[in-house]
């Protein structure tokens, strides 16, 4: 399920840290989330985070 976070989720990326506004919920409990964020050039990218359920 696609989710829009009410509070941005901090995520570590290959380019440093970011605040992700969108995510794809895992199918099974304990699996990582895929979060979607924009880099400084405006490109949309994804990365995994261990837990985004606190949002």
mmCIF file of N, CA and C in Angstrom:
data_model
loop_
_atom_site.group_PDB
_atom_site.id
_atom_site.type_symbol
_atom_site.label_atom_id
_atom_site.label_comp_id
_atom_site.label_asym_id
_atom_site.label_seq_id
_atom_site.Cartn_x
_atom_site.Cartn_y
_atom_site.Cartn_z
ATOM 1 N N UNK A 1 0.834 -1.170 0.000
ATOM 2 C CA UNK A 1 0.000 0.000 0.000
ATOM 3 C C UNK A 1 0.888 1.246 0.000
ATOM 4 N N UNK A 2 0.536 2.194 -0.818
ATOM 5 C CA UNK A 2 1.241 3.474 -0.900
ATOM 6 C C UNK A 2 0.762 4.366 0.234
ATOM 7 N N UNK A 3 1.677 5.059 0.887
ATOM 8 C CA UNK A 3 1.293 5.914 2.012
ATOM 9 C C UNK A 3 1.952 7.278 1.889
ATOM 10 N N UNK A 4 1.192 8.311 2.204
ATOM 11 C CA UNK A 4 1.721 9.672 2.311
ATOM 12 C C UNK A 4 1.891 9.951 3.797
ATOM 13 N N UNK A 5 3.107 10.239 4.218
ATOM 14 C CA UNK A 5 3.383 10.460 5.635
ATOM 15 C C UNK A 5 2.949 11.863 6.054
ATOM 16 N N UNK A 6 2.269 11.968 7.183
ATOM 17 C CA UNK A 6 1.881 13.277 7.705
ATOM 18 C C UNK A 6 3.089 14.024 8.258
ATOM 19 N N UNK A 7 4.043 13.256 8.782
ATOM 20 C CA UNK A 7 5.308 13.800 9.269
ATOM 21 C C UNK A 7 6.404 13.111 8.463
ATOM 22 N N UNK A 8 7.321 13.860 7.829
ATOM 23 C CA UNK A 8 8.370 13.220 7.029
ATOM 24 C C UNK A 8 9.210 12.242 7.855
ATOM 25 N N UNK A 9 9.588 11.137 7.222
ATOM 26 C CA UNK A 9 10.369 10.085 7.860
ATOM 27 C C UNK A 9 11.851 10.301 7.551
ATOM 28 N N UNK A 10 12.717 10.397 8.570
ATOM 29 C CA UNK A 10 14.150 10.524 8.292
ATOM 30 C C UNK A 10 14.681 9.216 7.708
ATOM 31 N N UNK A 11 15.479 9.326 6.661
ATOM 32 C CA UNK A 11 16.036 8.143 6.012
ATOM 33 C C UNK A 11 17.488 8.400 5.638
ATOM 34 N N UNK A 12 18.305 7.372 5.767
ATOM 35 C CA UNK A 12 19.705 7.436 5.343
ATOM 36 C C UNK A 12 19.761 6.980 3.888
ATOM 37 N N UNK A 13 20.426 7.745 3.060
ATOM 38 C CA UNK A 13 20.508 7.450 1.633
ATOM 39 C C UNK A 13 21.970 7.411 1.206
ATOM 40 N N UNK A 14 22.263 6.952 -0.002
ATOM 41 C CA UNK A 14 23.640 6.993 -0.487
ATOM 42 C C UNK A 14 24.188 8.421 -0.585
ATOM 43 N N UNK A 15 23.300 9.412 -0.634
ATOM 44 C CA UNK A 15 23.701 10.814 -0.758
ATOM 45 C C UNK A 15 23.688 11.557 0.584
ATOM 46 N N UNK A 16 23.464 10.848 1.672
ATOM 47 C CA UNK A 16 23.379 11.481 2.987
ATOM 48 C C UNK A 16 22.051 11.163 3.648
ATOM 49 N N UNK A 17 21.483 12.138 4.323
ATOM 50 C CA UNK A 17 20.188 11.942 4.988
ATOM 51 C C UNK A 17 19.132 12.768 4.292
ATOM 52 N N UNK A 18 17.884 12.325 4.406
ATOM 53 C CA UNK A 18 16.776 13.057 3.800
ATOM 54 C C UNK A 18 15.537 12.869 4.656
ATOM 55 N N UNK A 19 14.495 13.585 4.314
ATOM 56 C CA UNK A 19 13.187 13.405 4.918
ATOM 57 C C UNK A 19 12.244 12.921 3.817
ATOM 58 N N UNK A 20 11.773 11.694 3.957
ATOM 59 C CA UNK A 20 10.898 11.098 2.946
ATOM 60 C C UNK A 20 9.443 11.440 3.256
ATOM 61 N N UNK A 21 8.684 11.775 2.218
ATOM 62 C CA UNK A 21 7.263 12.122 2.384
ATOM 63 C C UNK A 21 6.325 11.003 1.960
ATOM 64 N N UNK A 22 6.836 10.017 1.223
ATOM 65 C CA UNK A 22 5.992 8.949 0.698
ATOM 66 C C UNK A 22 6.642 7.609 0.979
ATOM 67 N N UNK A 23 5.828 6.558 1.086
ATOM 68 C CA UNK A 23 6.384 5.238 1.333
ATOM 69 C C UNK A 23 5.505 4.136 0.788
ATOM 70 N N UNK A 24 6.120 2.973 0.635
ATOM 71 C CA UNK A 24 5.404 1.772 0.238
ATOM 72 C C UNK A 24 5.488 0.807 1.408
ATOM 73 N N UNK A 25 4.322 0.495 1.947
ATOM 74 C CA UNK A 25 4.211 -0.336 3.135
ATOM 75 C C UNK A 25 4.620 -1.779 2.814
ATOM 76 N N UNK A 26 5.352 -2.453 3.719
ATOM 77 C CA UNK A 26 5.737 -3.836 3.455
ATOM 78 C C UNK A 26 4.541 -4.782 3.498
ATOM 79 N N UNK A 27 4.627 -5.863 2.756
ATOM 80 C CA UNK A 27 3.554 -6.857 2.713
ATOM 81 C C UNK A 27 3.519 -7.697 3.990
ATOM 82 N N UNK A 28 4.696 -7.914 4.600
ATOM 83 C CA UNK A 28 4.773 -8.732 5.811
ATOM 84 C C UNK A 28 5.372 -7.929 6.953
ATOM 85 N N UNK A 29 4.908 -8.185 8.149
ATOM 86 C CA UNK A 29 5.449 -7.527 9.343
ATOM 87 C C UNK A 29 6.931 -7.852 9.467
ATOM 88 N N UNK A 30 7.730 -6.859 9.793
ATOM 89 C CA UNK A 30 9.159 -7.042 9.966
ATOM 90 C C UNK A 30 9.971 -6.753 8.717
ATOM 91 N N UNK A 31 9.329 -6.685 7.552
ATOM 92 C CA UNK A 31 10.035 -6.332 6.320
ATOM 93 C C UNK A 31 10.279 -4.825 6.293
ATOM 94 N N UNK A 32 11.301 -4.370 5.581
ATOM 95 C CA UNK A 32 11.574 -2.928 5.519
ATOM 96 C C UNK A 32 10.572 -2.185 4.638
ATOM 97 N N UNK A 33 10.449 -0.907 4.899
ATOM 98 C CA UNK A 33 9.636 -0.007 4.077
ATOM 99 C C UNK A 33 10.493 0.519 2.939
ATOM 100 N N UNK A 34 9.887 0.790 1.800
ATOM 101 C CA UNK A 34 10.519 1.568 0.735
ATOM 102 C C UNK A 34 9.991 2.976 0.881
ATOM 103 N N UNK A 35 10.868 3.959 1.013
ATOM 104 C CA UNK A 35 10.436 5.347 1.080
ATOM 105 C C UNK A 35 10.880 6.066 -0.185
ATOM 106 N N UNK A 36 10.107 7.054 -0.571
ATOM 107 C CA UNK A 36 10.349 7.807 -1.794
ATOM 108 C C UNK A 36 10.692 9.237 -1.404
ATOM 109 N N UNK A 37 11.779 9.762 -1.971
ATOM 110 C CA UNK A 37 12.235 11.108 -1.624
ATOM 111 C C UNK A 37 12.803 11.784 -2.857
ATOM 112 N N UNK A 38 13.058 13.081 -2.754
ATOM 113 C CA UNK A 38 13.680 13.843 -3.837
ATOM 114 C C UNK A 38 15.087 14.237 -3.426
ATOM 115 N N UNK A 39 16.028 14.138 -4.376
ATOM 116 C CA UNK A 39 17.392 14.572 -4.084
ATOM 117 C C UNK A 39 17.543 16.052 -4.427
ATOM 118 N N UNK A 40 18.741 16.589 -4.255
ATOM 119 C CA UNK A 40 18.973 18.027 -4.475
ATOM 120 C C UNK A 40 18.741 18.446 -5.920
ATOM 121 N N UNK A 41 18.874 17.509 -6.870
ATOM 122 C CA UNK A 41 18.638 17.818 -8.279
ATOM 123 C C UNK A 41 17.170 17.670 -8.661
ATOM 124 N N UNK A 42 16.328 17.268 -7.706
ATOM 125 C CA UNK A 42 14.897 17.137 -7.966
ATOM 126 C C UNK A 42 14.473 15.774 -8.489
ATOM 127 N N UNK A 43 15.395 14.810 -8.530
ATOM 128 C CA UNK A 43 15.049 13.465 -8.988
ATOM 129 C C UNK A 43 14.333 12.700 -7.882
ATOM 130 N N UNK A 44 13.376 11.869 -8.277
ATOM 131 C CA UNK A 44 12.702 10.994 -7.330
ATOM 132 C C UNK A 44 13.523 9.724 -7.172
ATOM 133 N N UNK A 45 13.796 9.331 -5.914
ATOM 134 C CA UNK A 45 14.596 8.156 -5.608
ATOM 135 C C UNK A 45 13.912 7.350 -4.509
ATOM 136 N N UNK A 46 14.347 6.106 -4.334
ATOM 137 C CA UNK A 46 13.819 5.271 -3.257
ATOM 138 C C UNK A 46 14.968 4.738 -2.419
ATOM 139 N N UNK A 47 14.654 4.413 -1.172
ATOM 140 C CA UNK A 47 15.586 3.735 -0.295
ATOM 141 C C UNK A 47 14.771 2.952 0.731
ATOM 142 N N UNK A 48 15.386 1.995 1.382
ATOM 143 C CA UNK A 48 14.691 1.203 2.392
ATOM 144 C C UNK A 48 14.987 1.757 3.787
ATOM 145 N N UNK A 49 13.977 1.710 4.641
ATOM 146 C CA UNK A 49 14.157 2.030 6.059
ATOM 147 C C UNK A 49 13.585 0.879 6.857
ATOM 148 N N UNK A 50 14.171 0.637 8.016
ATOM 149 C CA UNK A 50 13.755 -0.491 8.834
ATOM 150 C C UNK A 50 12.324 -0.343 9.347
ATOM 151 N N UNK A 51 11.946 0.891 9.726
ATOM 152 C CA UNK A 51 10.629 1.076 10.332
ATOM 153 C C UNK A 51 10.124 2.488 10.081
ATOM 154 N N UNK A 52 8.965 2.592 9.475
ATOM 155 C CA UNK A 52 8.323 3.891 9.270
ATOM 156 C C UNK A 52 6.954 3.916 9.921
ATOM 157 N N UNK A 53 6.704 2.984 10.840
ATOM 158 C CA UNK A 53 5.377 2.870 11.442
ATOM 159 C C UNK A 53 5.100 3.932 12.494
ATOM 160 N N UNK A 54 6.118 4.636 12.952
ATOM 161 C CA UNK A 54 5.900 5.665 13.957
ATOM 162 C C UNK A 54 5.263 6.915 13.397
ATOM 163 N N UNK A 55 4.934 6.888 12.127
ATOM 164 C CA UNK A 55 4.381 8.071 11.469
ATOM 165 C C UNK A 55 2.898 7.955 11.351
#
